[in-house]
Every structure is written in structure tokens, then in C-alpha cells.
């Protein structure tokens, strides 16, 4: 950390790269990850026009992902009256040598405190049936709180295991929020129910 409190990060030190972000471990807080936007590509005409139609894109630019995650997390809190278990908790913003970063809870295994495996990595080494109860709880919470994702993939969810190695919680770590112009699934219970039915069936076919 520099004298002014800026967190020092190496450009090639990221541990993952998701939808528009590089993800780093926080150098002094083992329970926190730092998301930094990937440098934006030159915009083509179609992308510039989509920005005209999407106020959030014009306002937030490359930081729109952060806005979507906060928006979805706060909406889930309002519905639940508690912190949602299927989303990582936001932990604010910090300055790094690579630019501003969005700090989020690092999802860790209860077995050893290490970074939790993605569903994809878990299934490479374990029987899919051992994961079904935790996945069912995940989708039930998503349905109850009407949480929206724009890309439900095996590598976008993490598996938290208890001390004996049994999956107890599934958490979405990427693609949180709605990435459409009108955001219908956020506002319409019917639209969300139809979307989730299809998204859940499609996801479970890959498990």
C-alpha cells in the first residue's frame, strides 16, 4: 500500500477475469476480492447507439457492472429484510494502482477457508447429486427474492462446503443483475418466473 492509502496491484496478478472485470485478491484483507474494469474497447457504431438508448450505459460507462450488482443486492435486501445468502456482499470502493476497484466478499470454503470452487470445478471431481440440495436452495432463494442474472453458467456460481465437505451454499459471483434495455424481469413477477423456469432447467441440464 502506498503512503496515500492506494492499494498496490500487479497488472498480471488477477486470479480471474469475468464479464468486463479483472478480479484480484485484496493484499491485506483475506476475505475480500477487488474487481477492476477491463479497459474498454473502441466502440463501434452499434455500441454507441445502444448507449444512447441505455441511460445507465451513458451514465456509468465501464462501471455499469458495479451499478447492476449494487442495484440487485439492495433490491434483494429490501425483499428479504436480511442479507441474501446467494450473493456476495459488496464492501465498497477502494483506490488501487490500477484504478478504482469494487470490493466484494470473497466466497470461501468452510473446510479450509480457501477460495470456494466454482460449480464447474466442483463437478469435475464430485458426484453431481451431492450438489443438488444446495442448488435447490439457491434457486428457491433467487425465486423468492426475484434476483436476476444475465448469464447463469457453471463457472459463475461458487460452492461453499461445510467442515465435512458437504455443499451447503451456492453463491453467484458474476453476471448479477439484468442486462437488458427495459429490465422487465426486475419489475414483472410473471416475467421473472418464466425466465427463471427456463434458466434453471437449462442450468440443471449441464449439472
PDB file of C-alpha atoms in Angstrom:
ATOM      1  CA  UNK A   1       0.000   0.000   0.000  1.00  0.00           C
ATOM      2  CA  UNK A   2       1.327   3.443  -0.907  1.00  0.00           C
ATOM      3  CA  UNK A   3       1.665   6.361   1.525  1.00  0.00           C
ATOM      4  CA  UNK A   4      -1.693   7.793   0.446  1.00  0.00           C
ATOM      5  CA  UNK A   5      -3.509   4.503   1.072  1.00  0.00           C
ATOM      6  CA  UNK A   6      -3.639   3.335  -2.533  1.00  0.00           C
ATOM      7  CA  UNK A   7      -3.584  -0.453  -2.785  1.00  0.00           C
ATOM      8  CA  UNK A   8      -0.765  -1.767  -4.962  1.00  0.00           C
ATOM      9  CA  UNK A   9      -1.732  -4.424  -7.514  1.00  0.00           C
ATOM     10  CA  UNK A  10       0.326  -6.067 -10.239  1.00  0.00           C
ATOM     11  CA  UNK A  11      -1.375  -5.883 -13.670  1.00  0.00           C
ATOM     12  CA  UNK A  12      -0.847  -9.613 -14.222  1.00  0.00           C
ATOM     13  CA  UNK A  13      -1.795 -10.607 -10.665  1.00  0.00           C
ATOM     14  CA  UNK A  14      -5.501 -11.199 -11.202  1.00  0.00           C
ATOM     15  CA  UNK A  15      -6.974 -14.559 -10.199  1.00  0.00           C
ATOM     16  CA  UNK A  16      -9.972 -14.453 -12.537  1.00  0.00           C
ATOM     17  CA  UNK A  17     -11.405 -12.494 -15.397  1.00  0.00           C
ATOM     18  CA  UNK A  18     -15.175 -12.190 -15.751  1.00  0.00           C
ATOM     19  CA  UNK A  19     -17.742 -10.073 -17.563  1.00  0.00           C
ATOM     20  CA  UNK A  20     -15.730  -6.909 -18.116  1.00  0.00           C
ATOM     21  CA  UNK A  21     -13.659  -7.189 -14.914  1.00  0.00           C
ATOM     22  CA  UNK A  22     -10.358  -8.499 -13.636  1.00  0.00           C
ATOM     23  CA  UNK A  23     -10.561  -9.964 -10.119  1.00  0.00           C
ATOM     24  CA  UNK A  24      -7.723  -9.615  -7.597  1.00  0.00           C
ATOM     25  CA  UNK A  25      -7.225 -10.761  -4.014  1.00  0.00           C
ATOM     26  CA  UNK A  26      -7.133  -7.888  -1.548  1.00  0.00           C
ATOM     27  CA  UNK A  27      -3.494  -7.824  -0.367  1.00  0.00           C
ATOM     28  CA  UNK A  28      -4.330  -7.103   3.298  1.00  0.00           C
ATOM     29  CA  UNK A  29      -7.890  -8.400   3.722  1.00  0.00           C
ATOM     30  CA  UNK A  30      -8.094 -12.155   3.003  1.00  0.00           C
ATOM     31  CA  UNK A  31     -11.904 -12.077   2.941  1.00  0.00           C
ATOM     32  CA  UNK A  32     -12.195  -9.510   0.158  1.00  0.00           C
ATOM     33  CA  UNK A  33     -11.767  -9.522  -3.611  1.00  0.00           C
ATOM     34  CA  UNK A  34     -11.230  -6.476  -5.807  1.00  0.00           C
ATOM     35  CA  UNK A  35     -12.928  -6.075  -9.201  1.00  0.00           C
ATOM     36  CA  UNK A  36     -11.339  -3.718 -11.717  1.00  0.00           C
ATOM     37  CA  UNK A  37     -12.938  -2.977 -15.098  1.00  0.00           C
ATOM     38  CA  UNK A  38     -11.115  -4.214 -18.164  1.00  0.00           C
ATOM     39  CA  UNK A  39     -10.097  -1.367 -20.445  1.00  0.00           C
ATOM     40  CA  UNK A  40     -12.975  -0.641 -22.818  1.00  0.00           C
ATOM     41  CA  UNK A  41     -12.587  -1.473 -26.499  1.00  0.00           C
ATOM     42  CA  UNK A  42     -13.172   1.239 -29.109  1.00  0.00           C
ATOM     43  CA  UNK A  43     -16.923   1.423 -29.593  1.00  0.00           C
ATOM     44  CA  UNK A  44     -18.493   0.558 -32.883  1.00  0.00           C
ATOM     45  CA  UNK A  45     -21.498   2.472 -34.157  1.00  0.00           C
ATOM     46  CA  UNK A  46     -23.942  -0.173 -32.893  1.00  0.00           C
ATOM     47  CA  UNK A  47     -22.475   0.018 -29.380  1.00  0.00           C
ATOM     48  CA  UNK A  48     -22.581   3.818 -29.423  1.00  0.00           C
ATOM     49  CA  UNK A  49     -26.233   3.747 -30.439  1.00  0.00           C
ATOM     50  CA  UNK A  50     -27.063   1.290 -27.668  1.00  0.00           C
ATOM     51  CA  UNK A  51     -25.525   3.772 -25.223  1.00  0.00           C
ATOM     52  CA  UNK A  52     -27.937   6.431 -26.433  1.00  0.00           C
ATOM     53  CA  UNK A  53     -30.830   4.110 -25.613  1.00  0.00           C
ATOM     54  CA  UNK A  54     -29.499   2.989 -22.244  1.00  0.00           C
ATOM     55  CA  UNK A  55     -29.199   5.808 -19.691  1.00  0.00           C
ATOM     56  CA  UNK A  56     -27.186   3.609 -17.300  1.00  0.00           C
ATOM     57  CA  UNK A  57     -24.604   2.961 -20.010  1.00  0.00           C
ATOM     58  CA  UNK A  58     -24.239   6.666 -20.697  1.00  0.00           C
ATOM     59  CA  UNK A  59     -24.008   7.481 -17.011  1.00  0.00           C
ATOM     60  CA  UNK A  60     -21.791   4.672 -15.686  1.00  0.00           C
ATOM     61  CA  UNK A  61     -19.833   3.539 -18.753  1.00  0.00           C
ATOM     62  CA  UNK A  62     -17.375   0.766 -17.872  1.00  0.00           C
ATOM     63  CA  UNK A  63     -18.551   0.844 -14.244  1.00  0.00           C
ATOM     64  CA  UNK A  64     -22.109  -0.184 -15.149  1.00  0.00           C
ATOM     65  CA  UNK A  65     -21.468  -3.709 -13.869  1.00  0.00           C
ATOM     66  CA  UNK A  66     -20.885  -2.295 -10.388  1.00  0.00           C
ATOM     67  CA  UNK A  67     -24.157  -0.391 -10.522  1.00  0.00           C
ATOM     68  CA  UNK A  68     -26.048  -3.527 -11.585  1.00  0.00           C
ATOM     69  CA  UNK A  69     -24.600  -5.592  -8.723  1.00  0.00           C
ATOM     70  CA  UNK A  70     -25.360  -2.972  -6.075  1.00  0.00           C
ATOM     71  CA  UNK A  71     -28.841  -2.456  -7.504  1.00  0.00           C
ATOM     72  CA  UNK A  72     -29.624  -6.188  -7.383  1.00  0.00           C
ATOM     73  CA  UNK A  73     -28.130  -6.649  -3.915  1.00  0.00           C
ATOM     74  CA  UNK A  74     -30.073  -3.766  -2.363  1.00  0.00           C
ATOM     75  CA  UNK A  75     -33.309  -4.916  -4.029  1.00  0.00           C
ATOM     76  CA  UNK A  76     -32.759  -8.402  -2.551  1.00  0.00           C
ATOM     77  CA  UNK A  77     -32.200  -6.914   0.927  1.00  0.00           C
ATOM     78  CA  UNK A  78     -35.455  -4.972   0.643  1.00  0.00           C
ATOM     79  CA  UNK A  79     -37.394  -8.128  -0.203  1.00  0.00           C
ATOM     80  CA  UNK A  80     -35.675 -10.368   2.383  1.00  0.00           C
ATOM     81  CA  UNK A  81     -35.150  -7.915   5.222  1.00  0.00           C
ATOM     82  CA  UNK A  82     -31.736  -9.571   5.584  1.00  0.00           C
ATOM     83  CA  UNK A  83     -28.548 -10.107   3.614  1.00  0.00           C
ATOM     84  CA  UNK A  84     -29.114 -12.570   0.751  1.00  0.00           C
ATOM     85  CA  UNK A  85     -27.109 -15.768   1.044  1.00  0.00           C
ATOM     86  CA  UNK A  86     -26.874 -16.373  -2.691  1.00  0.00           C
ATOM     87  CA  UNK A  87     -24.959 -13.156  -3.476  1.00  0.00           C
ATOM     88  CA  UNK A  88     -21.549 -11.919  -2.273  1.00  0.00           C
ATOM     89  CA  UNK A  89     -21.775  -8.840  -0.056  1.00  0.00           C
ATOM     90  CA  UNK A  90     -20.477  -5.569  -1.572  1.00  0.00           C
ATOM     91  CA  UNK A  91     -17.768  -3.948   0.559  1.00  0.00           C
ATOM     92  CA  UNK A  92     -17.439  -0.546  -1.024  1.00  0.00           C
ATOM     93  CA  UNK A  93     -14.839   1.002  -3.291  1.00  0.00           C
ATOM     94  CA  UNK A  94     -11.094   1.425  -2.955  1.00  0.00           C
ATOM     95  CA  UNK A  95      -8.336   3.093  -4.933  1.00  0.00           C
ATOM     96  CA  UNK A  96      -5.626   0.874  -6.408  1.00  0.00           C
ATOM     97  CA  UNK A  97      -2.590   1.462  -8.595  1.00  0.00           C
ATOM     98  CA  UNK A  98      -4.678   0.034 -11.465  1.00  0.00           C
ATOM     99  CA  UNK A  99      -7.565   2.435 -10.834  1.00  0.00           C
ATOM    100  CA  UNK A 100     -10.744   2.341  -8.737  1.00  0.00           C
ATOM    101  CA  UNK A 101     -11.839  -1.113  -7.576  1.00  0.00           C
ATOM    102  CA  UNK A 102     -15.133  -2.568  -6.393  1.00  0.00           C
ATOM    103  CA  UNK A 103     -14.544  -4.566  -3.194  1.00  0.00           C
ATOM    104  CA  UNK A 104     -16.716  -7.657  -2.660  1.00  0.00           C
ATOM    105  CA  UNK A 105     -16.904 -10.547  -0.225  1.00  0.00           C
ATOM    106  CA  UNK A 106     -14.651 -13.449  -1.171  1.00  0.00           C
ATOM    107  CA  UNK A 107     -16.693 -16.652  -1.088  1.00  0.00           C
ATOM    108  CA  UNK A 108     -14.666 -19.178   0.901  1.00  0.00           C
ATOM    109  CA  UNK A 109     -14.980 -22.842   1.753  1.00  0.00           C
ATOM    110  CA  UNK A 110     -15.768 -23.613   5.375  1.00  0.00           C
ATOM    111  CA  UNK A 111     -13.488 -26.646   5.097  1.00  0.00           C
ATOM    112  CA  UNK A 112     -10.209 -24.715   4.945  1.00  0.00           C
ATOM    113  CA  UNK A 113     -11.067 -21.056   4.290  1.00  0.00           C
ATOM    114  CA  UNK A 114      -9.751 -21.248   0.726  1.00  0.00           C
ATOM    115  CA  UNK A 115     -11.453 -19.638  -2.250  1.00  0.00           C
ATOM    116  CA  UNK A 116     -14.603 -21.645  -2.971  1.00  0.00           C
ATOM    117  CA  UNK A 117     -14.705 -23.798  -6.081  1.00  0.00           C
ATOM    118  CA  UNK A 118     -16.939 -22.853  -8.960  1.00  0.00           C
ATOM    119  CA  UNK A 119     -19.782 -25.263  -9.710  1.00  0.00           C
ATOM    120  CA  UNK A 120     -17.848 -26.224 -12.840  1.00  0.00           C
ATOM    121  CA  UNK A 121     -14.705 -27.114 -10.867  1.00  0.00           C
ATOM    122  CA  UNK A 122     -16.703 -28.909  -8.163  1.00  0.00           C
ATOM    123  CA  UNK A 123     -18.442 -31.124 -10.709  1.00  0.00           C
ATOM    124  CA  UNK A 124     -15.098 -32.112 -12.229  1.00  0.00           C
ATOM    125  CA  UNK A 125     -14.293 -34.009  -9.034  1.00  0.00           C
ATOM    126  CA  UNK A 126     -17.608 -34.804  -7.323  1.00  0.00           C
ATOM    127  CA  UNK A 127     -20.901 -36.580  -7.918  1.00  0.00           C
ATOM    128  CA  UNK A 128     -23.481 -34.048  -9.233  1.00  0.00           C
ATOM    129  CA  UNK A 129     -26.122 -35.471  -6.882  1.00  0.00           C
ATOM    130  CA  UNK A 130     -24.172 -34.173  -3.861  1.00  0.00           C
ATOM    131  CA  UNK A 131     -24.744 -30.633  -5.118  1.00  0.00           C
ATOM    132  CA  UNK A 132     -28.490 -30.837  -5.833  1.00  0.00           C
ATOM    133  CA  UNK A 133     -29.780 -29.813  -2.350  1.00  0.00           C
ATOM    134  CA  UNK A 134     -27.576 -26.676  -2.271  1.00  0.00           C
ATOM    135  CA  UNK A 135     -28.545 -25.793  -5.844  1.00  0.00           C
ATOM    136  CA  UNK A 136     -32.235 -26.214  -4.999  1.00  0.00           C
ATOM    137  CA  UNK A 137     -31.835 -23.799  -2.072  1.00  0.00           C
ATOM    138  CA  UNK A 138     -30.033 -21.346  -4.350  1.00  0.00           C
ATOM    139  CA  UNK A 139     -32.807 -21.328  -6.952  1.00  0.00           C
ATOM    140  CA  UNK A 140     -35.505 -21.144  -4.278  1.00  0.00           C
ATOM    141  CA  UNK A 141     -33.882 -18.000  -2.847  1.00  0.00           C
ATOM    142  CA  UNK A 142     -33.489 -16.495  -6.326  1.00  0.00           C
ATOM    143  CA  UNK A 143     -37.201 -17.134  -6.942  1.00  0.00           C
ATOM    144  CA  UNK A 144     -38.294 -15.753  -3.574  1.00  0.00           C
ATOM    145  CA  UNK A 145     -36.225 -12.560  -3.833  1.00  0.00           C
ATOM    146  CA  UNK A 146     -36.713 -12.213  -7.617  1.00  0.00           C
ATOM    147  CA  UNK A 147     -32.975 -11.891  -8.218  1.00  0.00           C
ATOM    148  CA  UNK A 148     -31.917 -11.529 -11.849  1.00  0.00           C
ATOM    149  CA  UNK A 149     -28.787 -12.767 -13.614  1.00  0.00           C
ATOM    150  CA  UNK A 150     -27.830 -12.141 -17.219  1.00  0.00           C
ATOM    151  CA  UNK A 151     -25.599 -15.203 -17.676  1.00  0.00           C
ATOM    152  CA  UNK A 152     -26.133 -18.231 -15.430  1.00  0.00           C
ATOM    153  CA  UNK A 153     -23.186 -20.529 -16.163  1.00  0.00           C
ATOM    154  CA  UNK A 154     -21.433 -23.232 -14.184  1.00  0.00           C
ATOM    155  CA  UNK A 155     -18.370 -21.017 -13.758  1.00  0.00           C
ATOM    156  CA  UNK A 156     -20.423 -18.060 -12.454  1.00  0.00           C
ATOM    157  CA  UNK A 157     -21.579 -19.867  -9.305  1.00  0.00           C
ATOM    158  CA  UNK A 158     -19.444 -20.987  -6.338  1.00  0.00           C
ATOM    159  CA  UNK A 159     -19.949 -23.891  -3.938  1.00  0.00           C
ATOM    160  CA  UNK A 160     -19.460 -23.380  -0.197  1.00  0.00           C
ATOM    161  CA  UNK A 161     -18.796 -26.652   1.676  1.00  0.00           C
ATOM    162  CA  UNK A 162     -19.036 -27.279   5.403  1.00  0.00           C
ATOM    163  CA  UNK A 163     -16.276 -28.791   7.538  1.00  0.00           C
ATOM    164  CA  UNK A 164     -17.078 -32.281   6.302  1.00  0.00           C
ATOM    165  CA  UNK A 165     -17.029 -31.254   2.646  1.00  0.00           C
ATOM    166  CA  UNK A 166     -20.814 -31.222   2.090  1.00  0.00           C
ATOM    167  CA  UNK A 167     -22.101 -28.374  -0.141  1.00  0.00           C
ATOM    168  CA  UNK A 168     -24.239 -26.061   2.000  1.00  0.00           C
ATOM    169  CA  UNK A 169     -24.490 -22.900  -0.084  1.00  0.00           C
ATOM    170  CA  UNK A 170     -24.265 -21.844  -3.713  1.00  0.00           C
ATOM    171  CA  UNK A 171     -23.367 -18.218  -4.447  1.00  0.00           C
ATOM    172  CA  UNK A 172     -23.428 -16.269  -7.714  1.00  0.00           C
ATOM    173  CA  UNK A 173     -20.141 -14.445  -8.261  1.00  0.00           C
ATOM    174  CA  UNK A 174     -20.649 -12.895 -11.699  1.00  0.00           C
ATOM    175  CA  UNK A 175     -23.296 -11.746 -14.204  1.00  0.00           C
ATOM    176  CA  UNK A 176     -25.501 -10.358 -11.421  1.00  0.00           C
ATOM    177  CA  UNK A 177     -28.378  -8.079 -12.449  1.00  0.00           C
ATOM    178  CA  UNK A 178     -30.321  -7.505 -15.625  1.00  0.00           C
ATOM    179  CA  UNK A 179     -28.522  -6.534 -18.810  1.00  0.00           C
ATOM    180  CA  UNK A 180     -31.477  -5.540 -20.980  1.00  0.00           C
ATOM    181  CA  UNK A 181     -32.889  -2.213 -22.100  1.00  0.00           C
ATOM    182  CA  UNK A 182     -36.266  -2.405 -20.349  1.00  0.00           C
ATOM    183  CA  UNK A 183     -35.341  -4.558 -17.349  1.00  0.00           C
ATOM    184  CA  UNK A 184     -38.665  -6.385 -17.482  1.00  0.00           C
ATOM    185  CA  UNK A 185     -37.579  -9.271 -15.251  1.00  0.00           C
ATOM    186  CA  UNK A 186     -36.802  -6.835 -12.430  1.00  0.00           C
ATOM    187  CA  UNK A 187     -40.289  -5.377 -12.448  1.00  0.00           C
ATOM    188  CA  UNK A 188     -42.564  -8.219 -13.555  1.00  0.00           C
ATOM    189  CA  UNK A 189     -43.102 -11.250 -11.310  1.00  0.00           C
ATOM    190  CA  UNK A 190     -44.507 -13.222 -14.249  1.00  0.00           C
ATOM    191  CA  UNK A 191     -41.563 -12.355 -16.497  1.00  0.00           C
ATOM    192  CA  UNK A 192     -39.109 -13.327 -13.759  1.00  0.00           C
ATOM    193  CA  UNK A 193     -40.912 -16.614 -13.107  1.00  0.00           C
ATOM    194  CA  UNK A 194     -40.879 -17.573 -16.798  1.00  0.00           C
ATOM    195  CA  UNK A 195     -37.234 -16.569 -17.182  1.00  0.00           C
ATOM    196  CA  UNK A 196     -36.154 -18.475 -14.062  1.00  0.00           C
ATOM    197  CA  UNK A 197     -38.023 -21.620 -15.095  1.00  0.00           C
ATOM    198  CA  UNK A 198     -36.109 -21.659 -18.381  1.00  0.00           C
ATOM    199  CA  UNK A 199     -32.762 -20.581 -16.853  1.00  0.00           C
ATOM    200  CA  UNK A 200     -32.955 -23.179 -14.076  1.00  0.00           C
ATOM    201  CA  UNK A 201     -33.852 -26.004 -16.461  1.00  0.00           C
ATOM    202  CA  UNK A 202     -31.037 -25.004 -18.810  1.00  0.00           C
ATOM    203  CA  UNK A 203     -28.547 -24.810 -15.933  1.00  0.00           C
ATOM    204  CA  UNK A 204     -29.551 -28.157 -14.434  1.00  0.00           C
ATOM    205  CA  UNK A 205     -29.122 -29.871 -17.792  1.00  0.00           C
ATOM    206  CA  UNK A 206     -25.416 -29.057 -17.557  1.00  0.00           C
ATOM    207  CA  UNK A 207     -25.051 -30.346 -13.994  1.00  0.00           C
TER     208      UNK A 207
END
